[in-house]
mmCIF file of C-alpha atoms in Angstrom:
data_model
loop_
_atom_site.group_PDB
_atom_site.id
_atom_site.type_symbol
_atom_site.label_atom_id
_atom_site.label_comp_id
_atom_site.label_asym_id
_atom_site.label_seq_id
_atom_site.Cartn_x
_atom_site.Cartn_y
_atom_site.Cartn_z
ATOM 1 C CA UNK A 1 129.780 93.696 118.905
ATOM 2 C CA UNK A 2 126.472 95.474 118.519
ATOM 3 C CA UNK A 3 123.887 93.823 116.253
ATOM 4 C CA UNK A 4 121.264 96.536 116.567
ATOM 5 C CA UNK A 5 120.939 99.879 118.354
ATOM 6 C CA UNK A 6 117.857 102.070 118.217
ATOM 7 C CA UNK A 7 116.607 105.141 120.074
ATOM 8 C CA UNK A 8 113.245 106.804 119.536
ATOM 9 C CA UNK A 9 111.369 109.396 121.559
ATOM 10 C CA UNK A 10 107.928 110.953 121.930
ATOM 11 C CA UNK A 11 106.387 113.901 123.757
ATOM 12 C CA UNK A 12 103.902 112.793 126.425
ATOM 13 C CA UNK A 13 101.307 115.234 127.754
ATOM 14 C CA UNK A 14 101.835 114.071 131.332
ATOM 15 C CA UNK A 15 104.246 114.977 134.112
ATOM 16 C CA UNK A 16 107.461 112.940 134.427
ATOM 17 C CA UNK A 17 106.247 111.285 137.653
ATOM 18 C CA UNK A 18 103.154 109.980 135.842
ATOM 19 C CA UNK A 19 105.214 108.686 132.902
ATOM 20 C CA UNK A 20 107.689 107.170 135.367
ATOM 21 C CA UNK A 21 104.914 105.230 137.083
ATOM 22 C CA UNK A 22 103.847 103.801 133.725
ATOM 23 C CA UNK A 23 107.285 102.781 132.382
ATOM 24 C CA UNK A 24 108.372 101.230 135.680
ATOM 25 C CA UNK A 25 105.268 99.027 135.885
ATOM 26 C CA UNK A 26 107.322 96.118 134.554
ATOM 27 C CA UNK A 27 104.438 93.647 134.409
ATOM 28 C CA UNK A 28 102.690 95.960 131.902
ATOM 29 C CA UNK A 29 105.610 96.002 129.432
ATOM 30 C CA UNK A 30 104.083 93.264 127.211
ATOM 31 C CA UNK A 31 100.853 95.298 127.036
ATOM 32 C CA UNK A 32 102.775 98.383 125.883
ATOM 33 C CA UNK A 33 104.796 96.372 123.367
ATOM 34 C CA UNK A 34 101.581 95.196 121.712
ATOM 35 C CA UNK A 35 100.388 91.846 120.385
ATOM 36 C CA UNK A 36 103.348 91.385 118.002
ATOM 37 C CA UNK A 37 105.855 91.403 120.874
ATOM 38 C CA UNK A 38 107.576 88.116 121.645
ATOM 39 C CA UNK A 39 107.134 88.871 125.370
ATOM 40 C CA UNK A 40 103.756 87.553 126.472
ATOM 41 C CA UNK A 41 103.955 87.922 130.270
ATOM 42 C CA UNK A 42 106.403 89.094 132.926
ATOM 43 C CA UNK A 43 106.762 87.761 136.462
ATOM 44 C CA UNK A 44 108.051 90.556 138.701
ATOM 45 C CA UNK A 45 107.088 91.314 142.265
ATOM 46 C CA UNK A 46 110.394 92.652 143.483
ATOM 47 C CA UNK A 47 111.512 96.121 144.442
ATOM 48 C CA UNK A 48 112.472 98.596 141.726
ATOM 49 C CA UNK A 49 116.204 98.592 142.479
ATOM 50 C CA UNK A 50 119.530 97.775 140.871
ATOM 51 C CA UNK A 51 120.011 94.035 140.482
ATOM 52 C CA UNK A 52 116.335 93.134 140.862
ATOM 53 C CA UNK A 53 115.347 90.446 138.365
ATOM 54 C CA UNK A 54 112.270 89.296 136.529
ATOM 55 C CA UNK A 55 111.409 86.526 134.107
ATOM 56 C CA UNK A 56 109.766 87.193 130.758
ATOM 57 C CA UNK A 57 107.677 84.424 129.216
ATOM 58 C CA UNK A 58 108.304 84.745 125.495
ATOM 59 C CA UNK A 59 107.297 83.205 122.203
ATOM 60 C CA UNK A 60 109.178 83.458 118.923
ATOM 61 C CA UNK A 61 107.357 81.588 116.185
ATOM 62 C CA UNK A 62 106.430 78.174 117.600
ATOM 63 C CA UNK A 63 109.140 78.344 120.292
ATOM 64 C CA UNK A 64 108.259 79.280 123.879
ATOM 65 C CA UNK A 65 110.933 80.149 126.404
ATOM 66 C CA UNK A 66 111.659 82.124 129.550
ATOM 67 C CA UNK A 67 114.233 84.901 129.493
ATOM 68 C CA UNK A 68 115.573 86.626 132.610
ATOM 69 C CA UNK A 69 116.126 90.370 132.899
ATOM 70 C CA UNK A 70 117.962 92.424 135.496
ATOM 71 C CA UNK A 71 117.564 96.101 136.382
ATOM 72 C CA UNK A 72 120.716 98.081 135.535
ATOM 73 C CA UNK A 73 119.599 101.689 136.173
ATOM 74 C CA UNK A 74 117.072 103.359 138.442
ATOM 75 C CA UNK A 75 117.229 107.150 138.684
ATOM 76 C CA UNK A 76 113.724 107.955 139.881
ATOM 77 C CA UNK A 77 111.845 110.095 137.402
ATOM 78 C CA UNK A 78 114.714 110.110 134.878
ATOM 79 C CA UNK A 79 116.188 106.744 133.896
ATOM 80 C CA UNK A 80 115.070 103.131 134.083
ATOM 81 C CA UNK A 81 117.210 100.462 132.434
ATOM 82 C CA UNK A 82 117.556 96.693 132.295
ATOM 83 C CA UNK A 83 119.410 93.957 130.492
ATOM 84 C CA UNK A 84 117.673 90.908 129.045
ATOM 85 C CA UNK A 85 119.442 87.613 128.593
ATOM 86 C CA UNK A 86 118.494 84.827 126.216
ATOM 87 C CA UNK A 87 117.238 81.666 127.848
ATOM 88 C CA UNK A 88 120.296 79.822 129.096
ATOM 89 C CA UNK A 89 121.418 77.985 132.169
ATOM 90 C CA UNK A 90 122.471 80.327 134.979
ATOM 91 C CA UNK A 91 126.155 79.402 134.682
ATOM 92 C CA UNK A 92 126.147 80.511 131.013
ATOM 93 C CA UNK A 93 124.139 83.681 131.649
ATOM 94 C CA UNK A 94 125.262 86.507 129.392
ATOM 95 C CA UNK A 95 127.321 84.395 126.986
ATOM 96 C CA UNK A 96 124.359 84.136 124.607
ATOM 97 C CA UNK A 97 124.251 87.837 123.886
ATOM 98 C CA UNK A 98 122.365 90.566 125.681
ATOM 99 C CA UNK A 99 119.723 93.134 124.961
ATOM 100 C CA UNK A 100 119.987 96.410 126.862
ATOM 101 C CA UNK A 101 116.866 98.536 127.246
ATOM 102 C CA UNK A 102 116.176 101.861 128.871
ATOM 103 C CA UNK A 103 113.711 104.679 129.212
ATOM 104 C CA UNK A 104 114.894 108.242 129.709
ATOM 105 C CA UNK A 105 112.509 110.985 130.838
ATOM 106 C CA UNK A 106 112.973 114.754 130.689
ATOM 107 C CA UNK A 107 110.475 117.532 131.439
ATOM 108 C CA UNK A 108 109.371 119.186 128.196
ATOM 109 C CA UNK A 109 106.775 121.896 127.555
ATOM 110 C CA UNK A 110 104.576 120.991 130.528
ATOM 111 C CA UNK A 111 104.894 117.277 129.790
ATOM 112 C CA UNK A 112 107.661 114.740 129.304
ATOM 113 C CA UNK A 113 110.081 113.821 126.522
ATOM 114 C CA UNK A 114 110.231 110.023 126.754
ATOM 115 C CA UNK A 115 113.065 108.220 124.977
ATOM 116 C CA UNK A 116 113.282 104.454 124.592
ATOM 117 C CA UNK A 117 116.608 102.878 123.680
ATOM 118 C CA UNK A 118 117.700 99.319 122.933
ATOM 119 C CA UNK A 119 121.034 97.789 122.070
ATOM 120 C CA UNK A 120 121.478 94.119 121.172
ATOM 121 C CA UNK A 121 124.930 92.609 121.648
ATOM 122 C CA UNK A 122 125.963 89.474 119.797
ATOM 123 C CA UNK A 123 126.652 86.258 121.711
ATOM 124 C CA UNK A 124 130.154 85.050 122.594
ATOM 125 C CA UNK A 125 129.565 82.008 120.383
ATOM 126 C CA UNK A 126 127.163 81.478 117.501
ATOM 127 C CA UNK A 127 127.181 85.087 116.322
ATOM 128 C CA UNK A 128 127.137 84.183 112.626
ATOM 129 C CA UNK A 129 123.662 82.555 112.671
ATOM 130 C CA UNK A 130 122.351 85.433 114.764
ATOM 131 C CA UNK A 131 123.755 88.023 112.327
ATOM 132 C CA UNK A 132 122.181 86.110 109.442
ATOM 133 C CA UNK A 133 118.819 86.026 111.228
ATOM 134 C CA UNK A 134 119.001 89.787 111.830
ATOM 135 C CA UNK A 135 119.674 90.400 108.142
ATOM 136 C CA UNK A 136 117.213 87.893 106.641
ATOM 137 C CA UNK A 137 114.337 88.846 108.948
ATOM 138 C CA UNK A 138 115.246 92.565 108.832
ATOM 139 C CA UNK A 139 115.035 92.619 112.629
ATOM 140 C CA UNK A 140 116.322 96.191 113.167
ATOM 141 C CA UNK A 141 113.408 97.573 111.124
ATOM 142 C CA UNK A 142 110.963 95.425 113.128
ATOM 143 C CA UNK A 143 112.624 96.438 116.398
ATOM 144 C CA UNK A 144 112.278 100.149 115.512
ATOM 145 C CA UNK A 145 108.590 99.617 114.724
ATOM 146 C CA UNK A 146 108.176 97.794 118.052
ATOM 147 C CA UNK A 147 109.831 100.637 119.979
ATOM 148 C CA UNK A 148 107.546 103.157 118.269
ATOM 149 C CA UNK A 149 104.529 100.990 119.174
ATOM 150 C CA UNK A 150 105.708 100.825 122.787
ATOM 151 C CA UNK A 151 106.229 104.590 122.984
ATOM 152 C CA UNK A 152 102.768 105.218 121.524
ATOM 153 C CA UNK A 153 101.135 102.854 124.013
ATOM 154 C CA UNK A 154 103.047 104.303 126.990
ATOM 155 C CA UNK A 155 102.060 107.814 125.832
ATOM 156 C CA UNK A 156 98.407 106.804 125.652
ATOM 157 C CA UNK A 157 98.497 105.111 129.067
ATOM 158 C CA UNK A 158 100.215 108.065 130.768
ATOM 159 C CA UNK A 159 97.966 110.667 129.168
ATOM 160 C CA UNK A 160 94.890 108.643 130.043
ATOM 161 C CA UNK A 161 95.989 108.573 133.719
ATOM 162 C CA UNK A 162 96.077 112.374 133.796
ATOM 163 C CA UNK A 163 93.244 113.148 131.379
ATOM 164 C CA UNK A 164 95.777 114.809 129.048
ATOM 165 C CA UNK A 165 96.315 114.321 125.369
#
């Protein structure tokens, strides 16, 4: 069952290949997400291909943990997607819920329409506490704000690369 699903988009005054280079620079994702993001650093040196994985070093309140992600879509210049798993032992991977993320790029008025989408699926077990946390902390509203922050920062980075904006 889906706990949260959000899509937002922005026009970027830069060509799709420039925007693509920015959104696929995985190690920069925490920078684009801003200081309120739980992701503080990403370890990724692999190729940009289906199944490639990285580890995100995250902090939620006083808790620090590592969460793996895996690339689920690479359509150069158009779509880049990945799934993030909560920190669990490898044999239980995916049973703790999943967060799906993607960027979609389309040429638009000499620039790019950049969409950012996320969908959070509840865990196989322990969904009730997670649902309560989503409601009490109003996480979907915070997630939407975070996506808008990310889009704004990606826009700025891409436009800065081309001198646009």
